Amino acid sequence: MDLDYSVEESQFRAEVRAFLRDQLPNEIARKVHGGKRLAKDDFVRWQKILHAKGWGASSWPVAHGGTGWSPVQQHIFDEECADAGAPMQLPFGLKMVAPVIMAFGNPAQQARFLPRIVDGSDWWCQGYSEPGSGSDLASLKTRAVRDGDHYVVNGQKTWNTLGQYADWIFCLVRTSSEGRQQEGISFLLIDMKTPGITVRPIIMMDGEHEINEVWFEDVKVPVENRVGEENKGWTYAKFLLGHERTGIAGVGRSKRELKKLKAIACRESSAGRPLIEDARFRDRIAQVEMELMALEITNLRVISAEGEKKRAPGPEASILKIKGSEIQQLLTELQMQALGHYALPWLHESLDPAWSGDPAMPAYEDDAGPLSGHYFNVRKTTIYGGSNEIQKNIISQMILGL
Amino acid sequence: MNFDYTEEQIALQDTLRRFFARDYGFEHRRAMSKSADGFDRAAWATFADFGILALPFPEDFGGLNGNAVDTMLVMEMLGRGLALEPYLPGVVLCGGLLRDAGSTAQKEALLPAIAGGELMLAFAHFGAGGRYALDHVATKATPEGGGWTLDGAKAVVLAAPSADKFIVSAREGLGLSLFLVDAKAPGVSLRSYPTQDGARAADLRLDGVQVSADALIGPAGGALPLIERAVDYANAALCAEAVGIMAALNEVTLEYLKTRKQFGQPIGKFQALQHRMADMVIATEQARSMATLAAVRADSDDAAERSRCIAAAKAYVLQSARLVGQQAVQLHGGMGVTDELNVGHYFKRLTMIGLSFGDVDYHLGRFSDSLLAA
């Protein structure tokens, strides 16, 4: 039992930190720390920088162009990236579709898709949820009908995060209505430029265009773009959701946000004293910090078990998702609350990095941010990736056998 | 970074698990709780055979040189087994104080006797009116004839009725000192009573109790850091005990959800109860993480970091324990509130841990205040 990092791991951390200091563009880090809107180019540029270093895919094996890092190294990398203000590497390609292609795709698909994910050439989005199929995902209705060497896809997907930028979408489609609904689903990779695809924005309550609806009207998809077997897509989908949950603990990001919360509480005043001296508010910070301390260790326990047993993330990942998302929400709520009256002004335009107007709130040098927008934005975290209620179903059914 | 126990630690864990399963069943415990001592002297002798009474002591004094993680492992098993025996006051607290601050002569005289199970100690520190503050000591030590005279009262001294000796804190001038006091010394009197968990404690009076110079443990007037360290250690140990109890409660509750039928099906098929059970499991896993942190930091020489982590761990574990304990009772329905099932007994022990050596508010406050120093 030892909670300290080894000498090698500490050296690795130093190496990551030095790399970030030298290579992470300042203007991008400033946007991240300031809670500003990131452009597509920011994400792509950072992915290309990582790729040039050979660090494009921290969770992949070397054979596919990844780093081959241990789970603990990945954790260190995530933590340092978050602290430095690196943009999150979007999970849709790297952590969602790629593990499925590695595990179930054929060599041609692996050669075609994986290199373009790691080098930042292709932007992927997710085609899972439908208007009538959210938590009950297996009831999905988007149909793919075989027509020679193509499928013809008709239907509608929703909640496609950043699908407006996507080159490719991975989709769960219904290829059979026989038997249990889980048994008629296939996993297709679809080029977003294919005729018949329409992307329509959904504006979230923070005013941002982060998610979309994607409509499919007689969209022709070559059969070679199906991953694995026809009607086995549900197995691949569950595999994917398991992978999505591990990164979702978001310990590094939450540590960064906790630091920011403390900084705000030190600078804001309450009746002439720093807010942090108000025990009632300070106790709230203490409470969320305790949650985060516990989550960090739980996360390390889970990933080090994965490292030793070389196994895919199990249902424990649900615990990380639930706690990680609750903590993220609590942190943004307290950041907003710390501003008091000045949490109320709503200057949506201030999300634009180029905006230089009067922020109508206390001026913080590098961490000024539309904090209330952030609070409204992260309400999504307990809903996406399998809502926290679904996660509790998974725990009670898969861990506890209820 | 390593979250595994060593082979030796796993072997010890198995030994204790087997002992409680085979020789320390629920009815036996109930009987022992009603005995005069309120615990099982034979079990204590067995603990000596297992070596756990020698665990935290240096090899030079008959010990096994165990660290706080070893203590965590033992406490978790004692929690699961719902042990009545005074391991925490006798071995962890008093043994730890002697190990850290005792003179060579004291260690030679006392540690092997503790390790052998022949000597039982209790820590007489807290007094009425001070709640959990460690520096609030009203008992006075007056220098007299090369030794001291002790006068005062101590509140709710755990395991006092069975103690052969006490480690008593007393104020001399501006500082605190620790003294070894024989339970039979003239002027020592006890008002004994059972505690929530079925064990024993007592209020202690010291009326002109004479102690000699060699009764002093550690520096005269400089005992507060020793007490802080020992109580931190005890709190780390209590975190582990609570986690053991929570794990046991989750097991029995899960079993109950799978077997108790209402509306024609096991009640565990109902989502409201499934989610409650999931909450209990999450709380226990998170508490286990914090108990681990507490154990690993309990041996740290960095007092500020040690206290910060243990305060956070205790506050967090107690909150989790409240949730798990209360919900375990709730999910057992009417059976949960009876004396018949072990659930209520686990719950009472958890409740007691929540009120011993600092409650949630006390530890949350300590941790919260550490944010000001940062």
PDB file of N, CA, C and O in Angstrom, chain A residues 23-49 81 84-88 256 353 366:
ATOM      1  N   GLN A  23       5.388  23.502 -25.324  1.00  0.00           N
ATOM      2  CA  GLN A  23       4.634  23.253 -26.559  1.00  0.00           C
ATOM      3  C   GLN A  23       3.166  23.678 -26.527  1.00  0.00           C
ATOM      4  O   GLN A  23       2.565  23.812 -27.583  1.00  0.00           O
ATOM      5  N   LEU A  24       2.602  23.842 -25.340  1.00  0.00           N
ATOM      6  CA  LEU A  24       1.182  24.214 -25.316  1.00  0.00           C
ATOM      7  C   LEU A  24       1.058  25.702 -25.650  1.00  0.00           C
ATOM      8  O   LEU A  24       1.576  26.549 -24.923  1.00  0.00           O
ATOM      9  N   PRO A  25       0.389  26.019 -26.769  1.00  0.00           N
ATOM     10  CA  PRO A  25       0.299  27.438 -27.149  1.00  0.00           C
ATOM     11  C   PRO A  25      -0.405  28.261 -26.067  1.00  0.00           C
ATOM     12  O   PRO A  25      -1.471  27.872 -25.584  1.00  0.00           O
ATOM     13  N   ASN A  26       0.228  29.360 -25.744  1.00  0.00           N
ATOM     14  CA  ASN A  26      -0.274  30.246 -24.702  1.00  0.00           C
ATOM     15  C   ASN A  26      -1.703  30.699 -24.920  1.00  0.00           C
ATOM     16  O   ASN A  26      -2.511  30.736 -23.989  1.00  0.00           O
ATOM     17  N   GLU A  27      -1.987  31.044 -26.177  1.00  0.00           N
ATOM     18  CA  GLU A  27      -3.325  31.599 -26.447  1.00  0.00           C
ATOM     19  C   GLU A  27      -4.404  30.542 -26.234  1.00  0.00           C
ATOM     20  O   GLU A  27      -5.526  30.861 -25.855  1.00  0.00           O
ATOM     21  N   ILE A  28      -4.037  29.272 -26.424  1.00  0.00           N
ATOM     22  CA  ILE A  28      -5.027  28.217 -26.178  1.00  0.00           C
ATOM     23  C   ILE A  28      -5.216  28.027 -24.676  1.00  0.00           C
ATOM     24  O   ILE A  28      -6.345  27.953 -24.176  1.00  0.00           O
ATOM     25  N   ALA A  29      -4.106  27.963 -23.944  1.00  0.00           N
ATOM     26  CA  ALA A  29      -4.197  27.770 -22.486  1.00  0.00           C
ATOM     27  C   ALA A  29      -4.992  28.909 -21.854  1.00  0.00           C
ATOM     28  O   ALA A  29      -5.760  28.708 -20.914  1.00  0.00           O
ATOM     29  N   ARG A  30      -4.804  30.124 -22.390  1.00  0.00           N
ATOM     30  CA  ARG A  30      -5.533  31.265 -21.826  1.00  0.00           C
ATOM     31  C   ARG A  30      -7.042  31.109 -22.005  1.00  0.00           C
ATOM     32  O   ARG A  30      -7.821  31.422 -21.124  1.00  0.00           O
ATOM     33  N   LYS A  31      -7.416  30.593 -23.156  1.00  0.00           N
ATOM     34  CA  LYS A  31      -8.849  30.372 -23.390  1.00  0.00           C
ATOM     35  C   LYS A  31      -9.392  29.323 -22.426  1.00  0.00           C
ATOM     36  O   LYS A  31     -10.481  29.463 -21.878  1.00  0.00           O
ATOM     37  N   VAL A  32      -8.624  28.258 -22.235  1.00  0.00           N
ATOM     38  CA  VAL A  32      -9.102  27.180 -21.362  1.00  0.00           C
ATOM     39  C   VAL A  32      -9.244  27.692 -19.925  1.00  0.00           C
ATOM     40  O   VAL A  32     -10.281  27.517 -19.295  1.00  0.00           O
ATOM     41  N   HIS A  33      -8.204  28.360 -19.439  1.00  0.00           N
ATOM     42  CA  HIS A  33      -8.271  28.886 -18.066  1.00  0.00           C
ATOM     43  C   HIS A  33      -9.374  29.926 -17.927  1.00  0.00           C
ATOM     44  O   HIS A  33      -9.980  30.058 -16.862  1.00  0.00           O
ATOM     45  N   GLY A  34      -9.592  30.677 -18.985  1.00  0.00           N
ATOM     46  CA  GLY A  34     -10.588  31.744 -18.907  1.00  0.00           C
ATOM     47  C   GLY A  34     -11.996  31.281 -19.210  1.00  0.00           C
ATOM     48  O   GLY A  34     -12.924  32.087 -19.200  1.00  0.00           O
ATOM     49  N   GLY A  35     -12.168  30.009 -19.492  1.00  0.00           N
ATOM     50  CA  GLY A  35     -13.503  29.499 -19.790  1.00  0.00           C
ATOM     51  C   GLY A  35     -14.061  30.036 -21.099  1.00  0.00           C
ATOM     52  O   GLY A  35     -15.269  30.150 -21.280  1.00  0.00           O
ATOM     53  N   LYS A  36     -13.166  30.404 -22.009  1.00  0.00           N
ATOM     54  CA  LYS A  36     -13.610  30.936 -23.302  1.00  0.00           C
ATOM     55  C   LYS A  36     -13.949  29.806 -24.262  1.00  0.00           C
ATOM     56  O   LYS A  36     -13.571  28.653 -24.045  1.00  0.00           O
ATOM     57  N   ARG A  37     -14.608  30.189 -25.345  1.00  0.00           N
ATOM     58  CA  ARG A  37     -14.994  29.212 -26.362  1.00  0.00           C
ATOM     59  C   ARG A  37     -13.749  28.760 -27.119  1.00  0.00           C
ATOM     60  O   ARG A  37     -12.921  29.573 -27.521  1.00  0.00           O
ATOM     61  N   LEU A  38     -13.629  27.457 -27.317  1.00  0.00           N
ATOM     62  CA  LEU A  38     -12.524  26.940 -28.122  1.00  0.00           C
ATOM     63  C   LEU A  38     -13.021  26.693 -29.537  1.00  0.00           C
ATOM     64  O   LEU A  38     -14.135  26.203 -29.737  1.00  0.00           O
ATOM     65  N   ALA A  39     -12.181  27.044 -30.501  1.00  0.00           N
ATOM     66  CA  ALA A  39     -12.542  26.807 -31.890  1.00  0.00           C
ATOM     67  C   ALA A  39     -12.092  25.409 -32.299  1.00  0.00           C
ATOM     68  O   ALA A  39     -11.254  24.801 -31.627  1.00  0.00           O
ATOM     69  N   LYS A  40     -12.623  24.935 -33.412  1.00  0.00           N
ATOM     70  CA  LYS A  40     -12.207  23.634 -33.929  1.00  0.00           C
ATOM     71  C   LYS A  40     -10.688  23.595 -34.073  1.00  0.00           C
ATOM     72  O   LYS A  40     -10.037  22.605 -33.702  1.00  0.00           O
ATOM     73  N   ASP A  41     -10.138  24.699 -34.595  1.00  0.00           N
ATOM     74  CA  ASP A  41      -8.693  24.748 -34.838  1.00  0.00           C
ATOM     75  C   ASP A  41      -7.877  24.566 -33.563  1.00  0.00           C
ATOM     76  O   ASP A  41      -6.772  24.038 -33.608  1.00  0.00           O
ATOM     77  N   ASP A  42      -8.406  25.046 -32.432  1.00  0.00           N
ATOM     78  CA  ASP A  42      -7.667  24.897 -31.176  1.00  0.00           C
ATOM     79  C   ASP A  42      -7.496  23.412 -30.830  1.00  0.00           C
ATOM     80  O   ASP A  42      -6.423  22.967 -30.445  1.00  0.00           O
ATOM     81  N   PHE A  43      -8.589  22.683 -30.972  1.00  0.00           N
ATOM     82  CA  PHE A  43      -8.541  21.248 -30.671  1.00  0.00           C
ATOM     83  C   PHE A  43      -7.601  20.524 -31.626  1.00  0.00           C
ATOM     84  O   PHE A  43      -6.780  19.704 -31.227  1.00  0.00           O
ATOM     85  N   VAL A  44      -7.751  20.858 -32.926  1.00  0.00           N
ATOM     86  CA  VAL A  44      -6.979  20.144 -33.946  1.00  0.00           C
ATOM     87  C   VAL A  44      -5.491  20.476 -33.819  1.00  0.00           C
ATOM     88  O   VAL A  44      -4.631  19.602 -33.896  1.00  0.00           O
ATOM     89  N   ARG A  45      -5.230  21.767 -33.574  1.00  0.00           N
ATOM     90  CA  ARG A  45      -3.832  22.183 -33.459  1.00  0.00           C
ATOM     91  C   ARG A  45      -3.148  21.457 -32.308  1.00  0.00           C
ATOM     92  O   ARG A  45      -2.022  20.974 -32.439  1.00  0.00           O
ATOM     93  N   TRP A  46      -3.868  21.373 -31.188  1.00  0.00           N
ATOM     94  CA  TRP A  46      -3.273  20.705 -30.027  1.00  0.00           C
ATOM     95  C   TRP A  46      -3.068  19.214 -30.299  1.00  0.00           C
ATOM     96  O   TRP A  46      -2.039  18.641 -29.951  1.00  0.00           O
ATOM     97  N   GLN A  47      -4.028  18.591 -30.957  1.00  0.00           N
ATOM     98  CA  GLN A  47      -3.880  17.171 -31.291  1.00  0.00           C
ATOM     99  C   GLN A  47      -2.656  16.960 -32.183  1.00  0.00           C
ATOM    100  O   GLN A  47      -1.908  15.990 -32.012  1.00  0.00           O
ATOM    101  N   LYS A  48      -2.434  17.880 -33.123  1.00  0.00           N
ATOM    102  CA  LYS A  48      -1.285  17.732 -34.034  1.00  0.00           C
ATOM    103  C   LYS A  48       0.040  17.922 -33.286  1.00  0.00           C
ATOM    104  O   LYS A  48       1.029  17.243 -33.571  1.00  0.00           O
ATOM    105  N   ILE A  49       0.027  18.834 -32.316  1.00  0.00           N
ATOM    106  CA  ILE A  49       1.249  19.036 -31.520  1.00  0.00           C
ATOM    107  C   ILE A  49       1.567  17.763 -30.715  1.00  0.00           C
ATOM    108  O   ILE A  49       2.696  17.297 -30.668  1.00  0.00           O
ATOM    109  N   CYS A  81      -1.986  17.941 -18.127  1.00  0.00           N
ATOM    110  CA  CYS A  81      -2.615  18.666 -19.248  1.00  0.00           C
ATOM    111  C   CYS A  81      -3.716  19.587 -18.724  1.00  0.00           C
ATOM    112  O   CYS A  81      -3.829  20.741 -19.145  1.00  0.00           O
ATOM    113  N   ALA A  84      -2.264  22.585 -16.879  1.00  0.00           N
ATOM    114  CA  ALA A  84      -1.608  23.552 -17.757  1.00  0.00           C
ATOM    115  C   ALA A  84      -2.603  24.317 -18.625  1.00  0.00           C
ATOM    116  O   ALA A  84      -2.249  25.316 -19.245  1.00  0.00           O
ATOM    117  N   GLY A  85      -3.844  23.831 -18.685  1.00  0.00           N
ATOM    118  CA  GLY A  85      -4.835  24.499 -19.526  1.00  0.00           C
ATOM    119  C   GLY A  85      -4.840  23.995 -20.953  1.00  0.00           C
ATOM    120  O   GLY A  85      -5.197  24.722 -21.883  1.00  0.00           O
ATOM    121  N   ALA A  86      -4.461  22.752 -21.140  1.00  0.00           N
ATOM    122  CA  ALA A  86      -4.557  22.161 -22.484  1.00  0.00           C
ATOM    123  C   ALA A  86      -6.021  21.862 -22.775  1.00  0.00           C
ATOM    124  O   ALA A  86      -6.772  21.519 -21.871  1.00  0.00           O
ATOM    125  N   PRO A  87      -6.425  21.976 -24.036  1.00  0.00           N
ATOM    126  CA  PRO A  87      -7.810  21.610 -24.352  1.00  0.00           C
ATOM    127  C   PRO A  87      -7.988  20.116 -24.124  1.00  0.00           C
ATOM    128  O   PRO A  87      -7.054  19.347 -24.316  1.00  0.00           O
ATOM    129  N   MET A  88      -9.161  19.761 -23.699  1.00  0.00           N
ATOM    130  CA  MET A  88      -9.458  18.344 -23.542  1.00  0.00           C
ATOM    131  C   MET A  88      -9.322  17.675 -24.908  1.00  0.00           C
ATOM    132  O   MET A  88      -9.781  18.217 -25.919  1.00  0.00           O
ATOM    133  N   ARG A 256      -8.082  21.424 -11.305  1.00  0.00           N
ATOM    134  CA  ARG A 256      -7.862  22.764 -11.848  1.00  0.00           C
ATOM    135  C   ARG A 256      -9.008  23.702 -11.426  1.00  0.00           C
ATOM    136  O   ARG A 256      -8.789  24.841 -11.013  1.00  0.00           O
ATOM    137  N   PRO A 353     -13.177  34.582 -27.491  1.00  0.00           N
ATOM    138  CA  PRO A 353     -11.844  34.986 -27.028  1.00  0.00           C
ATOM    139  C   PRO A 353     -11.442  36.377 -27.525  1.00  0.00           C
ATOM    140  O   PRO A 353     -10.642  37.058 -26.882  1.00  0.00           O
ATOM    141  N   ASP A 366      -6.219  36.095 -15.545  1.00  0.00           N
ATOM    142  CA  ASP A 366      -6.202  34.977 -16.480  1.00  0.00           C
ATOM    143  C   ASP A 366      -7.362  34.015 -16.277  1.00  0.00           C
ATOM    144  O   ASP A 366      -7.558  33.121 -17.054  1.00  0.00           O
TER     145      ASP A 366
END
